[in-house]
Amino acid sequence: MFIGHYGIGFALKKVEPGLSLGLLIFGAIMLDILFGLFLLVGVEHAKIVPGATVVSPFEFYDYPLSHSALGAVILATSGFLAYWLWPTADRTKRKRPAFVLAAAIFSHFILDVISHTPDMTLFGNNSPGLGLSLWNSLAGTMIVELGLLFIGITLYMSATHSISSSGTYGLTLLVLMLIVFFIANIFGPPPPDIISVAVTMTIGQFALVAIAYWVDKNRIANRPGRRS
Ligand SMILES: [Zn+2]
């Protein structure tokens, strides 16, 4: 899945207004950020197979760290602990947002199971694979991805309001970029090689996270974050 993950990041701002949209989106796409980096250094592997599914020309045959259920649990737990136990912060107020961040991280696995063919393994290579193959339906992919993004943005906008023109135009820019990248991914030609995919993925995702941080700095939550 692609922009559906961003939809979850947007939506969780409603659940925990104390967390920046940038951090929530970073959590929701963390598995793909790691996958891009692991592809670059040769730790994980995928290949381009035009027509592999109706909307995605990739065969993901070796990504046990970033995209297994076990990997997702470990990453979500690490995200929880890192946020909760952050050395310079007051721990008593951070358990709830830490849990929301962990939920953002683990949500990636669930959404990818919906999209992918059964290549999302439980414990890594040679363990059972999960995948509902939504990518074999163009209409289904468009409805689910755009639907999740739309719901997420609606919740984000109801949870925050703009305090400068950047908060309004920045949000519009972010949403337009996501939709353009999504459409280009589906209807554009297959990429030339997997390394250019990894480079584009890594740079593009960090850029989108940075823009999300900037947008969130120019909006404030309508209610303060509830902490526990
Ligand atoms: Zn993924």
mmCIF file of C-alpha atoms and ligand atoms in Angstrom:
data_model
loop_
_atom_site.group_PDB
_atom_site.id
_atom_site.type_symbol
_atom_site.label_atom_id
_atom_site.label_comp_id
_atom_site.label_asym_id
_atom_site.label_seq_id
_atom_site.Cartn_x
_atom_site.Cartn_y
_atom_site.Cartn_z
ATOM 1 C CA MET A 1 0.000 0.000 0.000
ATOM 2 C CA PHE A 2 1.131 3.573 -0.525
ATOM 3 C CA ILE A 3 -1.016 6.585 0.357
ATOM 4 C CA GLY A 4 -3.271 4.503 2.627
ATOM 5 C CA HIS A 5 -0.364 4.473 5.130
ATOM 6 C CA TYR A 6 -0.309 8.266 5.064
ATOM 7 C CA GLY A 7 -4.065 8.213 5.693
ATOM 8 C CA ILE A 8 -3.432 6.302 8.941
ATOM 9 C CA GLY A 9 -0.790 8.873 9.962
ATOM 10 C CA PHE A 10 -3.246 11.721 9.377
ATOM 11 C CA ALA A 11 -6.060 9.896 11.202
ATOM 12 C CA LEU A 12 -4.026 9.172 14.337
ATOM 13 C CA LYS A 13 -3.591 12.908 14.981
ATOM 14 C CA LYS A 14 -7.241 12.820 16.035
ATOM 15 C CA VAL A 15 -6.412 10.049 18.529
ATOM 16 C CA GLU A 16 -3.269 11.697 19.931
ATOM 17 C CA PRO A 17 -3.041 15.422 19.127
ATOM 18 C CA GLY A 18 0.193 15.659 21.124
ATOM 19 C CA LEU A 19 2.122 13.841 18.386
ATOM 20 C CA SER A 20 3.331 15.685 15.287
ATOM 21 C CA LEU A 21 1.854 14.628 11.962
ATOM 22 C CA GLY A 22 5.469 14.186 10.834
ATOM 23 C CA LEU A 23 6.157 11.572 13.526
ATOM 24 C CA LEU A 24 2.823 9.803 12.936
ATOM 25 C CA ILE A 25 3.498 9.527 9.196
ATOM 26 C CA PHE A 26 7.096 8.489 9.877
ATOM 27 C CA GLY A 27 5.698 5.675 12.037
ATOM 28 C CA ALA A 28 3.092 4.636 9.484
ATOM 29 C CA ILE A 29 5.707 4.336 6.698
ATOM 30 C CA MET A 30 8.663 3.205 8.829
ATOM 31 C CA LEU A 31 8.613 -0.318 7.365
ATOM 32 C CA ASP A 32 8.929 1.115 3.835
ATOM 33 C CA ILE A 33 11.674 3.555 4.857
ATOM 34 C CA LEU A 34 13.649 0.622 6.256
ATOM 35 C CA PHE A 35 12.865 -1.459 3.167
ATOM 36 C CA GLY A 36 14.261 1.310 0.908
ATOM 37 C CA LEU A 37 17.432 1.520 3.006
ATOM 38 C CA PHE A 38 17.808 -2.278 3.185
ATOM 39 C CA LEU A 39 17.444 -2.502 -0.609
ATOM 40 C CA LEU A 40 20.189 0.099 -1.012
ATOM 41 C CA VAL A 41 22.651 -1.782 1.193
ATOM 42 C CA GLY A 42 21.678 -5.206 -0.174
ATOM 43 C CA VAL A 43 20.180 -6.623 3.044
ATOM 44 C CA GLU A 44 16.742 -7.156 1.458
ATOM 45 C CA HIS A 45 15.787 -7.826 -2.148
ATOM 46 C CA ALA A 46 12.963 -7.366 -4.638
ATOM 47 C CA LYS A 47 12.778 -7.457 -8.411
ATOM 48 C CA ILE A 48 10.813 -5.644 -11.068
ATOM 49 C CA VAL A 49 8.408 -7.938 -12.882
ATOM 50 C CA PRO A 50 6.064 -5.906 -15.125
ATOM 51 C CA GLY A 51 2.543 -7.237 -14.602
ATOM 52 C CA ALA A 52 3.415 -8.991 -11.314
ATOM 53 C CA THR A 53 0.113 -7.574 -10.086
ATOM 54 C CA VAL A 54 -2.330 -5.273 -11.859
ATOM 55 C CA VAL A 55 -1.065 -2.146 -10.089
ATOM 56 C CA SER A 56 2.448 -3.038 -8.868
ATOM 57 C CA PRO A 57 5.354 -4.369 -10.975
ATOM 58 C CA PHE A 58 7.322 -5.816 -8.065
ATOM 59 C CA GLU A 59 8.100 -9.257 -6.733
ATOM 60 C CA PHE A 60 9.024 -8.963 -3.072
ATOM 61 C CA TYR A 61 10.844 -12.210 -2.435
ATOM 62 C CA ASP A 62 13.256 -11.307 0.362
ATOM 63 C CA TYR A 63 12.240 -8.694 2.956
ATOM 64 C CA PRO A 64 12.026 -10.607 6.238
ATOM 65 C CA LEU A 65 13.208 -7.779 8.490
ATOM 66 C CA SER A 66 11.067 -4.887 7.281
ATOM 67 C CA HIS A 67 7.909 -6.709 6.190
ATOM 68 C CA SER A 68 7.255 -9.750 8.396
ATOM 69 C CA ALA A 69 4.772 -9.840 11.284
ATOM 70 C CA LEU A 70 7.652 -10.494 13.685
ATOM 71 C CA GLY A 71 9.650 -7.584 12.237
ATOM 72 C CA ALA A 72 6.638 -5.279 12.552
ATOM 73 C CA VAL A 73 6.099 -6.286 16.206
ATOM 74 C CA ILE A 74 9.775 -5.654 16.978
ATOM 75 C CA LEU A 75 9.729 -2.260 15.235
ATOM 76 C CA ALA A 76 6.468 -1.206 16.883
ATOM 77 C CA THR A 77 7.829 -2.240 20.303
ATOM 78 C CA SER A 78 11.074 -0.368 19.612
ATOM 79 C CA GLY A 79 9.092 2.726 18.597
ATOM 80 C CA PHE A 80 7.029 2.484 21.810
ATOM 81 C CA LEU A 81 10.110 2.173 24.016
ATOM 82 C CA ALA A 82 12.076 4.876 22.181
ATOM 83 C CA TYR A 83 9.269 7.414 22.531
ATOM 84 C CA TRP A 84 8.292 6.461 26.076
ATOM 85 C CA LEU A 85 11.834 6.323 27.475
ATOM 86 C CA TRP A 86 13.256 9.279 25.531
ATOM 87 C CA PRO A 87 16.020 10.498 27.889
ATOM 88 C CA THR A 88 15.187 14.219 27.890
ATOM 89 C CA ALA A 89 11.427 13.818 28.289
ATOM 90 C CA ASP A 90 9.058 13.376 31.237
ATOM 91 C CA ARG A 91 8.130 9.678 31.047
ATOM 92 C CA THR A 92 4.927 9.967 33.030
ATOM 93 C CA LYS A 93 3.256 11.772 30.148
ATOM 94 C CA ARG A 94 4.483 9.684 27.273
ATOM 95 C CA LYS A 95 2.992 6.195 27.581
ATOM 96 C CA ARG A 96 -0.193 6.919 25.639
ATOM 97 C CA PRO A 97 1.429 8.755 22.698
ATOM 98 C CA ALA A 98 4.106 6.041 22.629
ATOM 99 C CA PHE A 99 1.359 3.454 22.239
ATOM 100 C CA VAL A 100 -0.279 5.447 19.417
ATOM 101 C CA LEU A 101 3.097 5.662 17.643
ATOM 102 C CA ALA A 102 3.508 1.881 17.994
ATOM 103 C CA ALA A 103 0.020 1.402 16.523
ATOM 104 C CA ALA A 104 1.010 3.594 13.544
ATOM 105 C CA ILE A 105 4.095 1.429 12.977
ATOM 106 C CA PHE A 106 2.232 -1.886 13.206
ATOM 107 C CA SER A 107 -0.661 -0.631 11.039
ATOM 108 C CA HIS A 108 1.743 -0.754 8.082
ATOM 109 C CA PHE A 109 1.904 -4.539 8.272
ATOM 110 C CA ILE A 110 -1.891 -4.875 8.335
ATOM 111 C CA LEU A 111 -2.429 -2.553 5.342
ATOM 112 C CA ASP A 112 0.316 -4.266 3.354
ATOM 113 C CA VAL A 113 -1.278 -7.667 4.023
ATOM 114 C CA ILE A 114 -4.435 -6.276 2.408
ATOM 115 C CA SER A 115 -2.557 -5.017 -0.691
ATOM 116 C CA HIS A 116 0.189 -7.556 -1.312
ATOM 117 C CA THR A 117 0.049 -11.048 -2.750
ATOM 118 C CA PRO A 118 0.865 -13.603 0.013
ATOM 119 C CA ASP A 119 4.464 -12.417 0.400
ATOM 120 C CA MET A 120 4.046 -10.858 3.871
ATOM 121 C CA THR A 121 5.540 -13.570 6.054
ATOM 122 C CA LEU A 122 4.876 -14.273 9.716
ATOM 123 C CA PHE A 123 8.466 -14.790 10.875
ATOM 124 C CA GLY A 124 10.619 -14.192 7.789
ATOM 125 C CA ASN A 125 11.545 -16.238 4.722
ATOM 126 C CA ASN A 126 10.262 -19.842 4.678
ATOM 127 C CA SER A 127 7.421 -19.063 7.096
ATOM 128 C CA PRO A 128 3.754 -18.799 6.027
ATOM 129 C CA GLY A 129 2.911 -15.747 3.911
ATOM 130 C CA LEU A 130 -0.141 -13.496 4.182
ATOM 131 C CA GLY A 131 -1.650 -11.300 1.487
ATOM 132 C CA LEU A 132 -5.143 -10.520 0.223
ATOM 133 C CA SER A 133 -3.907 -9.306 -3.221
ATOM 134 C CA LEU A 134 -5.868 -6.062 -3.426
ATOM 135 C CA TRP A 135 -3.180 -5.003 -5.947
ATOM 136 C CA ASN A 136 -4.845 -7.323 -8.467
ATOM 137 C CA SER A 137 -7.813 -4.945 -8.577
ATOM 138 C CA LEU A 138 -7.209 -1.458 -9.970
ATOM 139 C CA ALA A 139 -10.630 -0.190 -8.845
ATOM 140 C CA GLY A 140 -10.265 -1.795 -5.390
ATOM 141 C CA THR A 141 -6.795 -0.293 -4.917
ATOM 142 C CA MET A 142 -7.971 3.183 -5.923
ATOM 143 C CA ILE A 143 -11.035 3.024 -3.647
ATOM 144 C CA VAL A 144 -9.182 1.706 -0.588
ATOM 145 C CA GLU A 145 -6.060 3.912 -0.911
ATOM 146 C CA LEU A 146 -7.865 7.153 -1.781
ATOM 147 C CA GLY A 147 -10.600 6.317 0.755
ATOM 148 C CA LEU A 148 -8.087 5.867 3.586
ATOM 149 C CA LEU A 149 -6.307 9.096 2.623
ATOM 150 C CA PHE A 150 -9.586 11.003 2.448
ATOM 151 C CA ILE A 151 -10.761 9.707 5.853
ATOM 152 C CA GLY A 152 -7.352 10.483 7.366
ATOM 153 C CA ILE A 153 -7.267 14.053 6.044
ATOM 154 C CA THR A 154 -10.839 14.671 7.201
ATOM 155 C CA LEU A 155 -9.931 13.529 10.737
ATOM 156 C CA TYR A 156 -6.683 15.536 10.700
ATOM 157 C CA MET A 157 -8.504 18.691 9.623
ATOM 158 C CA SER A 158 -11.144 18.187 12.306
ATOM 159 C CA ALA A 159 -8.398 17.744 14.942
ATOM 160 C CA THR A 160 -6.308 20.795 13.995
ATOM 161 C CA HIS A 161 -6.616 24.288 12.629
ATOM 162 C CA SER A 162 -4.235 26.432 10.665
ATOM 163 C CA ILE A 163 -2.283 29.235 12.384
ATOM 164 C CA SER A 164 -0.668 30.559 9.203
ATOM 165 C CA SER A 165 -1.146 30.321 5.465
ATOM 166 C CA SER A 166 1.569 27.595 5.454
ATOM 167 C CA GLY A 167 -0.722 25.429 7.563
ATOM 168 C CA THR A 168 -3.385 25.587 4.858
ATOM 169 C CA TYR A 169 -1.324 25.672 1.656
ATOM 170 C CA GLY A 170 1.285 23.284 3.038
ATOM 171 C CA LEU A 171 -1.412 20.717 3.782
ATOM 172 C CA THR A 172 -2.843 21.156 0.278
ATOM 173 C CA LEU A 173 0.640 20.726 -1.201
ATOM 174 C CA LEU A 174 1.280 17.560 0.826
ATOM 175 C CA VAL A 175 -2.020 15.996 -0.237
ATOM 176 C CA LEU A 176 -1.503 16.910 -3.906
ATOM 177 C CA MET A 177 2.024 15.446 -3.861
ATOM 178 C CA LEU A 178 0.711 12.196 -2.375
ATOM 179 C CA ILE A 179 -2.013 11.883 -4.999
ATOM 180 C CA VAL A 180 0.358 12.714 -7.895
ATOM 181 C CA PHE A 181 2.955 10.161 -6.683
ATOM 182 C CA PHE A 182 0.213 7.565 -6.217
ATOM 183 C CA ILE A 183 -1.212 8.066 -9.731
ATOM 184 C CA ALA A 184 2.294 8.150 -11.288
ATOM 185 C CA ASN A 185 3.172 4.892 -9.484
ATOM 186 C CA ILE A 186 0.136 3.110 -10.841
ATOM 187 C CA PHE A 187 -0.115 4.496 -14.367
ATOM 188 C CA GLY A 188 3.532 5.388 -15.085
ATOM 189 C CA PRO A 189 6.005 3.025 -16.757
ATOM 190 C CA PRO A 190 7.788 0.441 -14.562
ATOM 191 C CA PRO A 191 10.992 1.816 -12.996
ATOM 192 C CA PRO A 192 14.301 1.008 -14.762
ATOM 193 C CA ASP A 193 15.935 -0.895 -11.901
ATOM 194 C CA ILE A 194 15.478 -1.689 -8.231
ATOM 195 C CA ILE A 195 18.236 0.638 -6.994
ATOM 196 C CA SER A 196 16.537 3.666 -8.542
ATOM 197 C CA VAL A 197 13.342 2.506 -6.816
ATOM 198 C CA ALA A 198 15.186 2.352 -3.491
ATOM 199 C CA VAL A 199 16.765 5.794 -3.960
ATOM 200 C CA THR A 200 13.475 7.421 -5.014
ATOM 201 C CA MET A 201 11.595 5.678 -2.196
ATOM 202 C CA THR A 202 14.075 6.753 0.471
ATOM 203 C CA ILE A 203 14.461 10.388 -0.624
ATOM 204 C CA GLY A 204 10.750 10.772 -1.439
ATOM 205 C CA GLN A 205 9.579 9.375 1.878
ATOM 206 C CA PHE A 206 11.954 11.479 3.971
ATOM 207 C CA ALA A 207 10.849 14.562 1.993
ATOM 208 C CA LEU A 208 7.175 13.799 2.635
ATOM 209 C CA VAL A 209 7.853 13.275 6.372
ATOM 210 C CA ALA A 210 9.711 16.619 6.483
ATOM 211 C CA ILE A 211 6.801 18.389 4.772
ATOM 212 C CA ALA A 212 4.378 16.753 7.234
ATOM 213 C CA TYR A 213 6.439 18.110 10.163
ATOM 214 C CA TRP A 214 6.391 21.586 8.602
ATOM 215 C CA VAL A 215 2.631 21.468 7.976
ATOM 216 C CA ASP A 216 1.991 20.337 11.547
ATOM 217 C CA LYS A 217 4.097 23.189 12.959
ATOM 218 C CA ASN A 218 1.769 25.584 11.167
ATOM 219 C CA ARG A 219 -1.391 24.069 12.620
ATOM 220 C CA ILE A 220 -2.415 23.574 16.222
ATOM 221 C CA ALA A 221 -4.548 20.884 17.787
ATOM 222 C CA ASN A 222 -8.102 21.818 18.705
ATOM 223 C CA ARG A 223 -7.677 19.983 21.997
ATOM 224 C CA PRO A 224 -4.439 19.267 23.867
ATOM 225 C CA GLY A 225 -3.052 15.738 23.769
ATOM 226 C CA ARG A 226 -4.485 13.436 26.415
ATOM 227 C CA ARG A 227 -1.630 11.836 28.245
ATOM 228 C CA SER A 228 -1.356 8.949 30.646
HETATM 229 ZN ZN ZN B 1 5.276 -1.659 2.953
#
